[in-house]
Short mmCIF file of C-alpha atoms in Angstrom, two decimals:
data_model
loop_
_atom_site.label_atom_id
_atom_site.label_comp_id
_atom_site.label_asym_id
_atom_site.label_seq_id
_atom_site.Cartn_x
_atom_site.Cartn_y
_atom_site.Cartn_z
CA MET O 3 59.40 19.91 146.10
CA LYS O 4 59.98 16.41 144.74
CA ARG O 5 61.37 16.10 141.23
CA LEU O 6 60.54 13.99 138.18
CA ILE O 7 62.57 13.62 134.99
CA ILE O 8 60.83 12.29 131.87
CA ILE O 9 63.35 11.51 129.13
CA CYS O 10 61.51 12.22 125.87
CA GLU O 11 62.05 10.65 122.47
CA GLY O 12 61.29 13.82 120.52
CA GLN O 13 60.13 17.42 120.64
CA THR O 14 56.45 16.46 120.40
CA GLU O 15 56.66 14.40 123.57
CA GLN O 16 58.74 17.10 125.23
CA GLU O 17 56.17 19.80 124.46
CA PHE O 18 53.38 17.54 125.70
CA CYS O 19 55.25 17.09 128.98
CA ASN O 20 55.93 20.81 129.38
CA VAL O 21 52.44 21.99 128.45
CA LEU O 22 50.17 19.29 129.94
CA LEU O 23 52.13 17.12 132.36
CA ALA O 24 54.16 19.82 134.12
CA PRO O 25 51.06 21.68 135.41
CA PHE O 26 49.45 18.37 136.41
CA PHE O 27 52.43 17.32 138.52
CA SER O 28 52.92 20.83 139.89
CA GLN O 29 49.47 20.59 141.47
CA ILE O 30 50.71 17.75 143.66
CA GLY O 31 54.03 19.41 144.48
CA ILE O 32 56.18 17.74 141.83
CA SER O 33 58.68 19.62 139.66
CA LEU O 34 58.98 18.16 136.15
CA GLN O 35 61.97 18.26 133.81
CA ALA O 36 61.58 16.82 130.29
CA PRO O 37 64.94 16.53 128.47
CA LEU O 38 65.29 15.01 125.02
CA ILE O 39 67.26 11.82 124.50
CA LYS O 40 70.82 12.91 123.83
CA LYS O 41 72.33 12.25 120.37
CA SER O 42 68.99 11.01 119.03
CA HIS O 43 68.08 13.77 116.53
CA GLY O 44 64.43 13.25 117.47
CA GLY O 45 64.23 9.46 117.54
CA ILE O 46 65.10 6.38 119.53
CA VAL O 47 68.69 5.33 120.20
CA ASN O 48 70.20 1.99 121.08
CA TRP O 49 69.61 0.73 124.61
CA ASP O 50 73.22 1.00 125.75
CA SER O 51 73.24 4.71 124.92
CA LEU O 52 69.90 5.33 126.62
CA LYS O 53 70.91 3.23 129.63
CA SER O 54 74.07 5.28 130.05
CA GLU O 55 72.05 8.50 129.96
CA ILE O 56 69.54 7.17 132.50
CA GLU O 57 72.25 6.11 134.92
CA LYS O 58 74.05 9.46 134.62
CA TYR O 59 70.87 11.33 135.57
CA LEU O 60 70.21 9.01 138.50
CA CYS O 61 73.81 9.26 139.73
CA CYS O 62 73.88 13.06 139.54
CA GLU O 63 70.34 13.71 140.76
CA LYS O 64 70.01 11.88 144.07
CA ASP O 65 66.49 13.15 144.85
CA VAL O 66 64.86 12.52 141.47
CA LEU O 67 62.53 9.87 140.05
CA LEU O 68 63.16 9.13 136.37
CA THR O 69 60.93 7.73 133.65
CA THR O 70 60.84 7.65 129.85
CA LEU O 71 58.32 8.66 127.19
CA ILE O 72 59.35 6.74 124.09
CA ASP O 73 57.32 5.09 121.32
CA TYR O 74 57.11 1.35 120.80
CA TYR O 75 56.81 2.15 117.09
CA GLY O 76 60.33 2.57 115.76
CA ILE O 77 62.17 0.38 118.25
CA GLU O 78 63.91 -2.41 116.36
CA ALA O 79 65.89 -5.48 117.36
CA SER O 80 68.99 -3.55 116.30
CA HIS O 81 68.44 -1.12 119.18
CA ARG O 82 69.23 -4.05 121.51
CA PHE O 83 66.69 -3.34 124.23
CA PRO O 84 66.98 -5.99 126.98
CA GLN O 85 64.98 -9.20 126.45
CA TRP O 86 63.69 -7.83 123.12
CA SER O 87 63.59 -11.14 121.25
CA LYS O 88 61.84 -12.92 124.10
CA ALA O 89 59.33 -10.09 124.38
CA GLN O 90 58.26 -10.57 120.75
CA GLU O 91 56.89 -13.99 121.71
CA ILE O 92 54.26 -12.29 123.90
CA VAL O 93 51.15 -11.77 121.77
CA ASP O 94 49.36 -9.25 123.98
CA LYS O 95 51.03 -5.90 123.23
CA CYS O 96 50.40 -4.40 126.67
CA LYS O 97 51.92 -7.41 128.40
CA ARG O 98 54.80 -7.32 125.92
CA LEU O 99 55.60 -3.74 126.83
CA ASP O 100 55.26 -4.52 130.54
CA PHE O 101 57.87 -7.24 130.02
CA ILE O 102 60.26 -4.93 128.15
CA GLU O 103 59.87 -2.18 130.73
CA GLU O 104 60.65 -4.61 133.55
CA ALA O 105 63.72 -5.79 131.63
CA MET O 106 64.85 -2.18 131.18
CA LYS O 107 64.51 -1.54 134.91
CA ASN O 108 66.39 -4.72 135.80
CA ASP O 109 69.26 -3.76 133.48
CA ILE O 110 69.92 -0.52 135.35
CA ASP O 111 72.49 -0.46 138.17
CA GLU O 112 70.95 -2.11 141.24
CA ASN O 113 71.69 0.95 143.38
CA LEU O 114 69.81 3.22 140.98
CA CYS O 115 66.95 1.19 139.51
CA VAL O 116 64.60 1.80 142.45
CA ARG O 117 64.21 5.39 141.14
CA PHE O 118 63.71 4.35 137.51
CA MET O 119 60.21 3.65 136.20
CA PRO O 120 60.45 3.04 132.44
CA TYR O 121 57.52 3.70 130.14
CA ILE O 122 57.04 2.86 126.46
CA GLN O 123 53.99 4.32 124.73
CA LEU O 124 51.84 1.86 122.79
CA HIS O 125 52.11 2.29 119.81
CA GLU O 126 53.23 5.89 119.64
CA PHE O 127 52.44 9.21 121.29
CA GLU O 128 50.28 10.41 118.40
CA GLY O 129 47.79 7.63 119.12
CA LEU O 130 46.69 9.54 122.22
CA LEU O 131 45.42 12.32 119.95
CA PHE O 132 42.72 10.06 118.45
CA ASN O 133 40.62 10.62 121.54
CA ASN O 134 37.74 12.89 120.60
CA LYS O 135 36.65 13.19 116.98
CA GLU O 136 35.01 16.56 117.51
CA VAL O 137 38.32 18.09 118.59
CA PHE O 138 39.64 17.56 115.05
CA TYR O 139 36.65 19.33 113.53
CA ASN O 140 36.84 22.17 116.07
CA GLN O 141 40.61 22.73 116.04
CA ILE O 142 41.62 22.04 112.43
CA ALA O 143 40.61 24.39 109.62
CA ALA O 144 38.19 22.79 107.16
CA GLU O 145 40.58 23.22 104.24
CA GLU O 146 43.33 21.43 106.21
CA LEU O 147 41.17 18.53 107.39
CA VAL O 148 41.49 16.63 104.13
CA GLY O 149 41.17 13.07 105.43
CA LYS O 150 37.72 13.08 106.99
CA ASP O 151 36.89 9.58 105.75
CA GLU O 152 40.00 8.12 107.34
CA LEU O 153 39.36 10.11 110.52
CA GLU O 154 35.87 8.66 110.79
CA SER O 155 37.20 5.17 110.07
CA VAL O 156 39.80 5.36 112.85
CA PHE O 157 37.21 6.32 115.43
CA ASN O 158 34.86 3.59 114.23
CA ASP O 159 37.60 0.95 114.40
CA PHE O 160 39.32 1.80 117.69
CA ASP O 161 37.73 2.45 121.08
CA ASN O 162 41.15 2.57 122.70
CA PRO O 163 43.43 4.96 120.76
CA GLU O 164 46.51 3.20 122.13
CA MET O 165 45.64 0.17 120.01
CA ILE O 166 45.98 2.01 116.68
CA ASN O 167 48.63 -0.15 115.08
CA ASN O 168 52.19 0.44 114.08
CA SER O 169 52.93 -0.28 110.43
CA VAL O 170 54.25 2.43 108.15
CA GLU O 171 50.80 2.80 106.57
CA THR O 172 48.68 2.60 109.72
CA SER O 173 50.71 4.17 112.54
CA PRO O 174 48.98 7.14 114.20
CA SER O 175 51.53 9.67 112.94
CA HIS O 176 51.22 8.50 109.33
CA ARG O 177 47.43 8.61 109.59
CA LEU O 178 47.61 12.18 110.87
CA GLU O 179 49.79 13.18 107.93
CA ARG O 180 47.04 11.99 105.59
CA ILE O 181 44.18 13.44 107.64
CA ILE O 182 45.65 16.92 108.18
CA LYS O 183 47.19 18.81 105.26
CA GLY O 184 50.58 20.20 106.25
CA TYR O 185 50.57 18.26 109.51
CA ASN O 186 53.33 19.38 111.88
CA LYS O 187 53.91 16.95 114.75
CA ILE O 188 54.88 19.51 117.37
CA VAL O 189 52.35 22.24 116.55
CA TYR O 190 49.33 20.03 115.94
CA GLY O 191 50.27 17.48 118.58
CA VAL O 192 50.21 19.96 121.44
CA CYS O 193 47.21 21.85 119.99
CA LEU O 194 45.10 18.70 119.83
CA ALA O 195 46.31 17.41 123.20
CA GLU O 196 45.46 20.69 124.93
CA ALA O 197 42.01 20.76 123.33
CA ILE O 198 41.32 17.18 124.44
CA GLY O 199 42.63 17.76 127.95
CA LEU O 200 44.72 15.45 130.10
CA ALA O 201 41.74 14.04 132.01
CA GLN O 202 40.04 12.89 128.81
CA ILE O 203 43.28 11.48 127.41
CA ARG O 204 43.69 9.42 130.57
CA GLU O 205 40.11 8.19 130.45
CA LYS O 206 40.44 6.66 126.97
CA SER O 207 44.07 5.49 127.15
CA PRO O 208 44.36 2.97 130.00
CA ARG O 209 48.05 2.18 129.69
CA PHE O 210 49.01 5.85 129.66
CA ASN O 211 46.67 6.45 132.59
CA ARG O 212 48.26 3.63 134.59
CA TRP O 213 51.70 5.14 134.00
CA LEU O 214 50.63 8.46 135.53
CA ASP O 215 48.99 6.65 138.45
CA ILE O 216 52.21 4.72 139.13
CA LEU O 217 54.30 7.89 138.99
CA CYS O 218 51.96 9.79 141.30
CA ALA O 219 51.93 6.96 143.83
CA ALA O 220 55.73 6.72 143.85
CA LEU O 221 56.24 10.47 144.10
CA GLN O 222 53.76 10.91 146.94
CA LYS O 223 55.32 8.30 149.23
#
């Protein structure tokens, strides 16, 4: 069985990988491992640290393909991702992330980078959860769903949940904290994602969908 490692930024992404992505890849004969970024305490780390971790996995695991599941929201210039300043000149966010991902790949050892397929989620993982409005009403208790007006507004304003923007006030995770009383990222994140289903998430989130297509194509060669 071929193997895939997805280095995850936090526990929410890790649970998503274990609960939804692992069964998906298992169906096509792929074994999935989803470790957390080391020394991150549930967040992003500087590029040199992440690069070192990526190269260690690729050196030790000769038969594995490796990717990342990290949020664009929260990465700062101080994290020193390759070509970061130049990337900020690209207006289109999807093209900007494509550029950064390519720079990440090119910065990995030339003998290892062929098995590295970086991925940065636009803008953050929680955006994928704004997929089906009815799932919120069906899965969240009425007394906990305290931000119905904001929920309705998000779905009216964004056809593509990946485009929900990334300021402190408007990032998907901060919206969810206002919409759901007592919101817990790990518990609610996986609950909502399971209720939506991977197929529906892929249908409404084109960049995420493309990532899975690329991984499947590479792993099935």
